[in-house]
Tab-separated table of C-alpha atoms in Angstrom:
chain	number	residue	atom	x	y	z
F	1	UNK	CA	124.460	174.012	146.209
F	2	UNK	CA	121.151	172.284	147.131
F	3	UNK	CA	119.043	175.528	145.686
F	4	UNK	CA	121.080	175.027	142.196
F	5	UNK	CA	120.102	171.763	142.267
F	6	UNK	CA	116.617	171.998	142.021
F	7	UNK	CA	116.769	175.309	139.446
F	8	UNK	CA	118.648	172.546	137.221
F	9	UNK	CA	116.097	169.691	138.102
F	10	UNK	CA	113.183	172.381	137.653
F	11	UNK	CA	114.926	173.721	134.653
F	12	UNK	CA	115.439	170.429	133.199
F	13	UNK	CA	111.507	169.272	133.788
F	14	UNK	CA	110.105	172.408	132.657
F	15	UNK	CA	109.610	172.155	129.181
F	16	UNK	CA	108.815	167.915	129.134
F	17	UNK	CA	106.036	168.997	131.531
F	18	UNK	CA	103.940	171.933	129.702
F	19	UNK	CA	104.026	169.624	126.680
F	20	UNK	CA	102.460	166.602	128.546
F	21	UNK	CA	100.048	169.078	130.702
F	22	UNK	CA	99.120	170.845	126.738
F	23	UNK	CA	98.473	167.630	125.043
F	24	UNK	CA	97.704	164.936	128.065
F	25	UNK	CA	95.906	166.857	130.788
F	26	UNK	CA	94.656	169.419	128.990
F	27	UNK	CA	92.472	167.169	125.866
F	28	UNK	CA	90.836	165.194	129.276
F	29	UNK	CA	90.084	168.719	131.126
F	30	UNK	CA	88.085	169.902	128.106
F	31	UNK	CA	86.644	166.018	127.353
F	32	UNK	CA	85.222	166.433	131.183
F	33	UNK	CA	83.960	169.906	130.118
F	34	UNK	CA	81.801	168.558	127.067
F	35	UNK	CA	80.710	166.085	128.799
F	36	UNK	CA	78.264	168.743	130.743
F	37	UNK	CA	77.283	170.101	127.133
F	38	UNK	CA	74.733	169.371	123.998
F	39	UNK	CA	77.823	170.054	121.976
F	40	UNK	CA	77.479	167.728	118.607
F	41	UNK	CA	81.172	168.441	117.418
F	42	UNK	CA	79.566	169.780	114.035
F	43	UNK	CA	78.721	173.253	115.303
F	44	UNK	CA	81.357	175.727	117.297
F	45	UNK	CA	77.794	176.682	119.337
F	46	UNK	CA	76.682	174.320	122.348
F	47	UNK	CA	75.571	175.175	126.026
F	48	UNK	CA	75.736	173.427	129.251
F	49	UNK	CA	73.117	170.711	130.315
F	50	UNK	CA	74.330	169.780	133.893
F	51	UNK	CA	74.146	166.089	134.162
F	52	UNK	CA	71.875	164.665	131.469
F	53	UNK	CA	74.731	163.424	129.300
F	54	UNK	CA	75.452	161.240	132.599
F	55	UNK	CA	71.545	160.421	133.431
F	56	UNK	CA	71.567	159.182	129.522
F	57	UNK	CA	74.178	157.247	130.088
F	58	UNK	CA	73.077	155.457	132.866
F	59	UNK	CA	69.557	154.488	131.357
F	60	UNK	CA	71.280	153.396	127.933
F	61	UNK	CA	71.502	149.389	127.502
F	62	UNK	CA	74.358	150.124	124.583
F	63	UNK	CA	76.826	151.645	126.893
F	64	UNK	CA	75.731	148.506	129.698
F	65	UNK	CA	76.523	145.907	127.098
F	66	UNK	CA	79.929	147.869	125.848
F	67	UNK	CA	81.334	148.378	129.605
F	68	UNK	CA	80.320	144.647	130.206
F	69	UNK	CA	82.245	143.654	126.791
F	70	UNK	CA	85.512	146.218	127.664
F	71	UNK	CA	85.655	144.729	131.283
F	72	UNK	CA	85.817	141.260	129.792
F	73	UNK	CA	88.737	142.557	128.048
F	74	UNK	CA	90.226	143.801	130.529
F	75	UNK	CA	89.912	140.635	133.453
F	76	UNK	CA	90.389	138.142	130.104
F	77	UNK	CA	93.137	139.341	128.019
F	78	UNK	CA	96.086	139.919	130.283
F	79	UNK	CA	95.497	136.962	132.148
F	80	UNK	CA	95.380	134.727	129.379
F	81	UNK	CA	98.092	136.663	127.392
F	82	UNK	CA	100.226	136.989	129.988
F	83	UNK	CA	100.093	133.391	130.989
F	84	UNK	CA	100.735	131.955	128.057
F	85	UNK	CA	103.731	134.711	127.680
F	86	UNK	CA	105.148	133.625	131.228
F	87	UNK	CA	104.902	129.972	130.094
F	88	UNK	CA	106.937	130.093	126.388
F	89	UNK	CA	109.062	132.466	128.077
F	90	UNK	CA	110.060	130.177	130.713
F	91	UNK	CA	110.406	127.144	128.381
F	92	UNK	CA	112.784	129.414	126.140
F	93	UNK	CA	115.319	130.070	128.503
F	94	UNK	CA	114.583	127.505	131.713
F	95	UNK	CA	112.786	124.969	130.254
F	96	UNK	CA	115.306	122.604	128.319
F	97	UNK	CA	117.424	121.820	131.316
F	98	UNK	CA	118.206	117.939	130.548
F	99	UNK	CA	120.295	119.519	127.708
F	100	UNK	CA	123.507	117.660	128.057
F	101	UNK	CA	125.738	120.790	127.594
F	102	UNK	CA	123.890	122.572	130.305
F	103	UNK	CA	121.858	122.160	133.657
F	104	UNK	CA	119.810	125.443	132.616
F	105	UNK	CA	118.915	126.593	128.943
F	106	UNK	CA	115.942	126.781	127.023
F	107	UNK	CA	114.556	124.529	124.897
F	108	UNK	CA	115.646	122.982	121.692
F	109	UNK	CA	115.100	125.714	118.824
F	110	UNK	CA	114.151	128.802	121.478
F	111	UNK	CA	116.106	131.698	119.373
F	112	UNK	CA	113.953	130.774	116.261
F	113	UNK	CA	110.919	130.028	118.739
F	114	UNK	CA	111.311	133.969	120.060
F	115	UNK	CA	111.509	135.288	116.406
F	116	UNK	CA	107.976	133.170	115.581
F	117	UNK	CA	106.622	134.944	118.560
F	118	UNK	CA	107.594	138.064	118.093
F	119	UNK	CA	106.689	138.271	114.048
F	120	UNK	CA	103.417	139.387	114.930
F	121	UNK	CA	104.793	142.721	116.448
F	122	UNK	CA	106.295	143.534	112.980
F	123	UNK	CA	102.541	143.395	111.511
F	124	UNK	CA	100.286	146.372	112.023
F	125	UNK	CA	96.954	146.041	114.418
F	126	UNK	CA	95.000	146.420	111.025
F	127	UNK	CA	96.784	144.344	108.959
F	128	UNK	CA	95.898	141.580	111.521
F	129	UNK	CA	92.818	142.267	112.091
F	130	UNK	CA	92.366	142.154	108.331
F	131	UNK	CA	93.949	138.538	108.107
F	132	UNK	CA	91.854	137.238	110.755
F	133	UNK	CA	88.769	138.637	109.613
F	134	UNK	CA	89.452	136.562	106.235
F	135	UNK	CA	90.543	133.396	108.439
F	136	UNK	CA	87.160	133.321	109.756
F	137	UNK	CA	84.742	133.718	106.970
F	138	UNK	CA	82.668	131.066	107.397
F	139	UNK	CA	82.666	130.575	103.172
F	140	UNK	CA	85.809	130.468	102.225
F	141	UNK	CA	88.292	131.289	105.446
F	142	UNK	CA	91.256	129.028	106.292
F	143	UNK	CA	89.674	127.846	109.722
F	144	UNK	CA	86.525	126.137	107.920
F	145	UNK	CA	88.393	124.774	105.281
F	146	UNK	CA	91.312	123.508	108.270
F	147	UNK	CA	87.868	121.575	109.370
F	148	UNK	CA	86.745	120.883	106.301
F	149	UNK	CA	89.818	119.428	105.236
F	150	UNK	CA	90.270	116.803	108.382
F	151	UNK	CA	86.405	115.945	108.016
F	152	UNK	CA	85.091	118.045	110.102
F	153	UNK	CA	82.225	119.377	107.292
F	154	UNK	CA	79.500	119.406	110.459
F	155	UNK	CA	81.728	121.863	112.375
F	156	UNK	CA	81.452	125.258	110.146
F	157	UNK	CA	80.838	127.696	113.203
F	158	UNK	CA	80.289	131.349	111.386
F	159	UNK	CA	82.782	132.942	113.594
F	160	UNK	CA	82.428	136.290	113.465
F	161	UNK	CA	78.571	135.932	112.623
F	162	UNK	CA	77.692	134.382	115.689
F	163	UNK	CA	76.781	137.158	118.736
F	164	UNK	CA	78.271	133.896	121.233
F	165	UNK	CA	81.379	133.527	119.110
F	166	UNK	CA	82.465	136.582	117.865
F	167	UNK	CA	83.460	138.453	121.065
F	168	UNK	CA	85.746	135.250	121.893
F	169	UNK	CA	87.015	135.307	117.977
F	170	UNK	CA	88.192	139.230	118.707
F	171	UNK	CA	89.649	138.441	121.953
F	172	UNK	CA	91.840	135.225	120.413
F	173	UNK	CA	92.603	138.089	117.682
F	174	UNK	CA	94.521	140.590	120.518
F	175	UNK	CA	95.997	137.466	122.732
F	176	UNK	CA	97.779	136.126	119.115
F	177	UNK	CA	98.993	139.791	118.203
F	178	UNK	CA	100.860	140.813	121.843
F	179	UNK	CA	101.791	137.623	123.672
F	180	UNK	CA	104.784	137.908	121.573
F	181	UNK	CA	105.881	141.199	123.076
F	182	UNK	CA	105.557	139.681	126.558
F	183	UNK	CA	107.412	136.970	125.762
F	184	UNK	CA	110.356	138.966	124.279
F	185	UNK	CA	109.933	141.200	127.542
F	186	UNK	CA	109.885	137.948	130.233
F	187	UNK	CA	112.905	136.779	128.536
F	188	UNK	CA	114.814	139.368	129.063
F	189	UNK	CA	113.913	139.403	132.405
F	190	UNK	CA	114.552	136.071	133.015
F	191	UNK	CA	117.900	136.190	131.218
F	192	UNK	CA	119.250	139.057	134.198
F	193	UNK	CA	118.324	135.855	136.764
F	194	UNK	CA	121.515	134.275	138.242
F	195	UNK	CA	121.960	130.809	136.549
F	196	UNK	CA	122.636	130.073	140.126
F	197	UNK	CA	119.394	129.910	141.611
F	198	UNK	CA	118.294	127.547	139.366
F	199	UNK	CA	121.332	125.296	139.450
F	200	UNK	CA	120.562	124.811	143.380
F	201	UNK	CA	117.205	124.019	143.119
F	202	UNK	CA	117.923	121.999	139.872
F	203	UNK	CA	120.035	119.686	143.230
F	204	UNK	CA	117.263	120.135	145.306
F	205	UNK	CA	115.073	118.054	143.106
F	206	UNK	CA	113.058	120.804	142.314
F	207	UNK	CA	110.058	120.696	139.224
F	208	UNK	CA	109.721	122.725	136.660
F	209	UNK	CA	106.149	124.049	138.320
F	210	UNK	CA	108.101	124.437	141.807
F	211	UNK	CA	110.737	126.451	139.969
F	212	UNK	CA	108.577	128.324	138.361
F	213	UNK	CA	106.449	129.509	141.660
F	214	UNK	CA	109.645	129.826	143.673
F	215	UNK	CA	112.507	131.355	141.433
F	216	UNK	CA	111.420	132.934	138.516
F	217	UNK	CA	107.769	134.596	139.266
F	218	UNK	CA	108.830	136.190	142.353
F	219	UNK	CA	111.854	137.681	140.552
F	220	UNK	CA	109.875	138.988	137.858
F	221	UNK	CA	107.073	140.426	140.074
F	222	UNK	CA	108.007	144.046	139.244
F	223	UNK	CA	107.938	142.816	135.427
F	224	UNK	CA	104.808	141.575	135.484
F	225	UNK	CA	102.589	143.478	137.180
F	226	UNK	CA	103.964	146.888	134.635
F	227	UNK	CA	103.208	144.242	131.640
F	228	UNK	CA	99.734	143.537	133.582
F	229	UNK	CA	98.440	147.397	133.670
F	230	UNK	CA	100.354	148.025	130.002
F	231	UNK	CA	97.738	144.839	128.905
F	232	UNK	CA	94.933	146.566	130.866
F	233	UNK	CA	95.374	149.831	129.237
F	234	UNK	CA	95.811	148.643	125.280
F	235	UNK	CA	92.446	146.594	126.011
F	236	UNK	CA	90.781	149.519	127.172
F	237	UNK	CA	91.678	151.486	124.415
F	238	UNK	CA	92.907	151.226	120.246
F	239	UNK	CA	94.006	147.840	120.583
F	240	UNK	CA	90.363	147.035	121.293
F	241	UNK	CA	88.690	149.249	118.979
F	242	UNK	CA	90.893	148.554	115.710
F	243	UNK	CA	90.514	144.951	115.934
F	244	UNK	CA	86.796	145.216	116.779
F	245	UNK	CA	86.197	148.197	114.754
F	246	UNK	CA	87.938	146.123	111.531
F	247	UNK	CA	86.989	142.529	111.531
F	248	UNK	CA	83.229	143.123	112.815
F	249	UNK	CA	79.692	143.557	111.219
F	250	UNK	CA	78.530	146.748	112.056
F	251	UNK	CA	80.728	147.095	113.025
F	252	UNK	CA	80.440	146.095	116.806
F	253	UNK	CA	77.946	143.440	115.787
F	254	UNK	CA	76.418	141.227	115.179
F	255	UNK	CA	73.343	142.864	117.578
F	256	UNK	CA	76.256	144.652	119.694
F	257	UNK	CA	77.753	141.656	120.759
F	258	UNK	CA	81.245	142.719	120.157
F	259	UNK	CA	80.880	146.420	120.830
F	260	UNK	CA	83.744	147.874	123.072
F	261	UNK	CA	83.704	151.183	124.875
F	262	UNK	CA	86.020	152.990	122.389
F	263	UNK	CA	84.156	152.226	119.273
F	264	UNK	CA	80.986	153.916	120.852
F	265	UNK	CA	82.793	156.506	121.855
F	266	UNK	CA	83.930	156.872	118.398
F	267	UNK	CA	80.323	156.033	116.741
F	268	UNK	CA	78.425	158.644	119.025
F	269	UNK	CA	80.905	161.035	117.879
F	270	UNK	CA	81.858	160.330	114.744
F	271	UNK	CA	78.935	158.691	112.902
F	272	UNK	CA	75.859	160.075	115.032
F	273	UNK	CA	76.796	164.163	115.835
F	274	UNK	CA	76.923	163.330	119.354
F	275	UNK	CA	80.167	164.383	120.390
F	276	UNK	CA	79.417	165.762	124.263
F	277	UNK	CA	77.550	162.520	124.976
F	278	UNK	CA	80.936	160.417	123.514
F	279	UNK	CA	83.057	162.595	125.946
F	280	UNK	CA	80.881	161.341	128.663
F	281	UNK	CA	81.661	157.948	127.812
F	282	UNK	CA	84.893	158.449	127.192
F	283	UNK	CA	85.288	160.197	130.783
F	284	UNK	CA	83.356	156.752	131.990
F	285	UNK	CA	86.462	154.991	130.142
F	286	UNK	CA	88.871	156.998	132.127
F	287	UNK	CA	87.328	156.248	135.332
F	288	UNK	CA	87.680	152.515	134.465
F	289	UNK	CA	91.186	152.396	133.086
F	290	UNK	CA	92.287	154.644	136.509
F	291	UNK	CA	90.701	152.149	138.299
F	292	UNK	CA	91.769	149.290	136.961
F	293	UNK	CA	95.766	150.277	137.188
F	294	UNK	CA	94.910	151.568	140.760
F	295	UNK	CA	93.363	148.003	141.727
F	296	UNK	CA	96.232	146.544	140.309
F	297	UNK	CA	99.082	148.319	141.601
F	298	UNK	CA	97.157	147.737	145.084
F	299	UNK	CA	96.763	143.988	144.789
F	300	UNK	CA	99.925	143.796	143.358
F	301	UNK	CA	102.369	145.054	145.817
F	302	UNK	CA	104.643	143.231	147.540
F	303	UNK	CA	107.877	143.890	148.791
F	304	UNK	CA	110.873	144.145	146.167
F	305	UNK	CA	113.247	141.289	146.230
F	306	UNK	CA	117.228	141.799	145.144
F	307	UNK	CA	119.394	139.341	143.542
């Protein structure tokens, strides 16, 4: 019985398996292979150079700066995006207590509050990027004339033009575009959360912030830290490089201040013929994404709680 068992479970895995190991595993087996090549992606002829794709990378400032930008990302964006997410989410189904016909609900207007936050999901990462990128031209874009228009005429940052502004522009770009998604995901985590709990500390005299700490975070643990790597990962990788690669000068300007680690992968390979040297950064982008979901799982455990 047991040894039918696993043919069926073997069986059944079989197929789902050689398509992830043929188009997963096997695209990052040969990227780690090129990486040890003078391979341009132009020519079918290349040869093996040992380590001097990863000596060059080492010694080149571009790839410093990009890793420096991309790990910014990567501390920046899911803390802010998931905080804010946590905190609408909250106030959407927790947060509107006083409301006469209930101890616990959300607050006044929450259903058309979640469809505001979620519209941005229905918009493609280019068609946003696109939108912001006219928002901040410093000419004519609707943040400069929002100033201009409530007399602010001495504040006309140029956004995007500035190498100390236009990182933070790109990263206020990706927190508008997904917090939505978290919040849609929080709330339905929040919703499967017995009333109960918060009834009794609603008669304990409990705050909003104790509530908060003691109820709902710790029941949504498991929620959060998945949505925490998930954040991690689409900073490391398109999310990143469409907005960046879209709404910049350069584009990963101005003077590299906005340049991520997959638009030089995809500028060493696609604009300069060096496609074994982009592998090598792109196995240098594996290493941190691996790392950073490994750091977080670790930190992030903590024993599971049932309700």
């Amino acid at each position: 019985m047991q040894h039918g068992k696993y043919r069926f479970i073997v069986g059944f895995l079989a197929a789902p398996m050689a398509i992830y190991a043929l188009f997963v595993i096997w695209p990052f087996i040969q990227s780690i292979y090129y990486s040890f090549t003078d391979w341009t992606g132009l020519s079918p002829e290349f040869k093996m150079v040992g380590f001097k794709n990863f000596e060059r990378l080492f010694s080149d400032e571009i790839f410093w700066k990009s890793l420096q930008h991309s790990l910014l990302f990567v501390l920046l964006l899911p803390l802010v995006t998931l905080g804010l997410a946590l905190f609408f989410a909250f106030m959407l189904n927790v947060g509107g207590r006083h409301r006469k016909e209930s101890a616990i609900s959300g607050v006044r207007g929450s259903s058309f509050y979640k469809i505001a936050y979620f519209f941005p999901q229905v918009l493609s990462i280019a068609i946003v990027s696109l939108l912001f990128a006219f928002a901040y031209n410093p000419n004519s874009g609707a943040i400069n004339s929002a100033l201009q228009a409530v007399g602010l005429d001495s504040v006309q940052p140029e956004w995007l033009g500035d190498p100390n502004l236009a990182l933070w522009c790109v990263m206020a770009v990706l927190v508008w575009s997904t917090v939505g998604f978290f919040v849609v995901l929080f709330s339905a985590g929040m919703a499967s959360i017995p009333k109960d709990f918060y009834e009794a500390a609603l008669l304990d005299g409990a705050s909003r912030v104790t509530t908060f700490f003691r109820i709902t975070l710790p029941l949504l643990w498991d929620t959060v830290q998945s949505g925490w790597v998930y954040m991690g990962i689409l900073a490391l990788g398109a999310e990143s490089f469409a907005v960046v690669h879209i709404m910049t000068v350069g584009p990963g300007g101005p003077d590299y201040s906005t340049t991520v680690l997959p638009l030089l992968v995809y500028q060493k390979a696609f604009r300069d013929g060096q496609a074994a040297y982009a592998t090598t950064i792109g196995v240098a982008l594996l290493v941190v994404t691996l790392a950073f979901a490994a750091v977080v799982m670790r930190l992030g455990r903590r024993e599971r709680l049932e309700y």
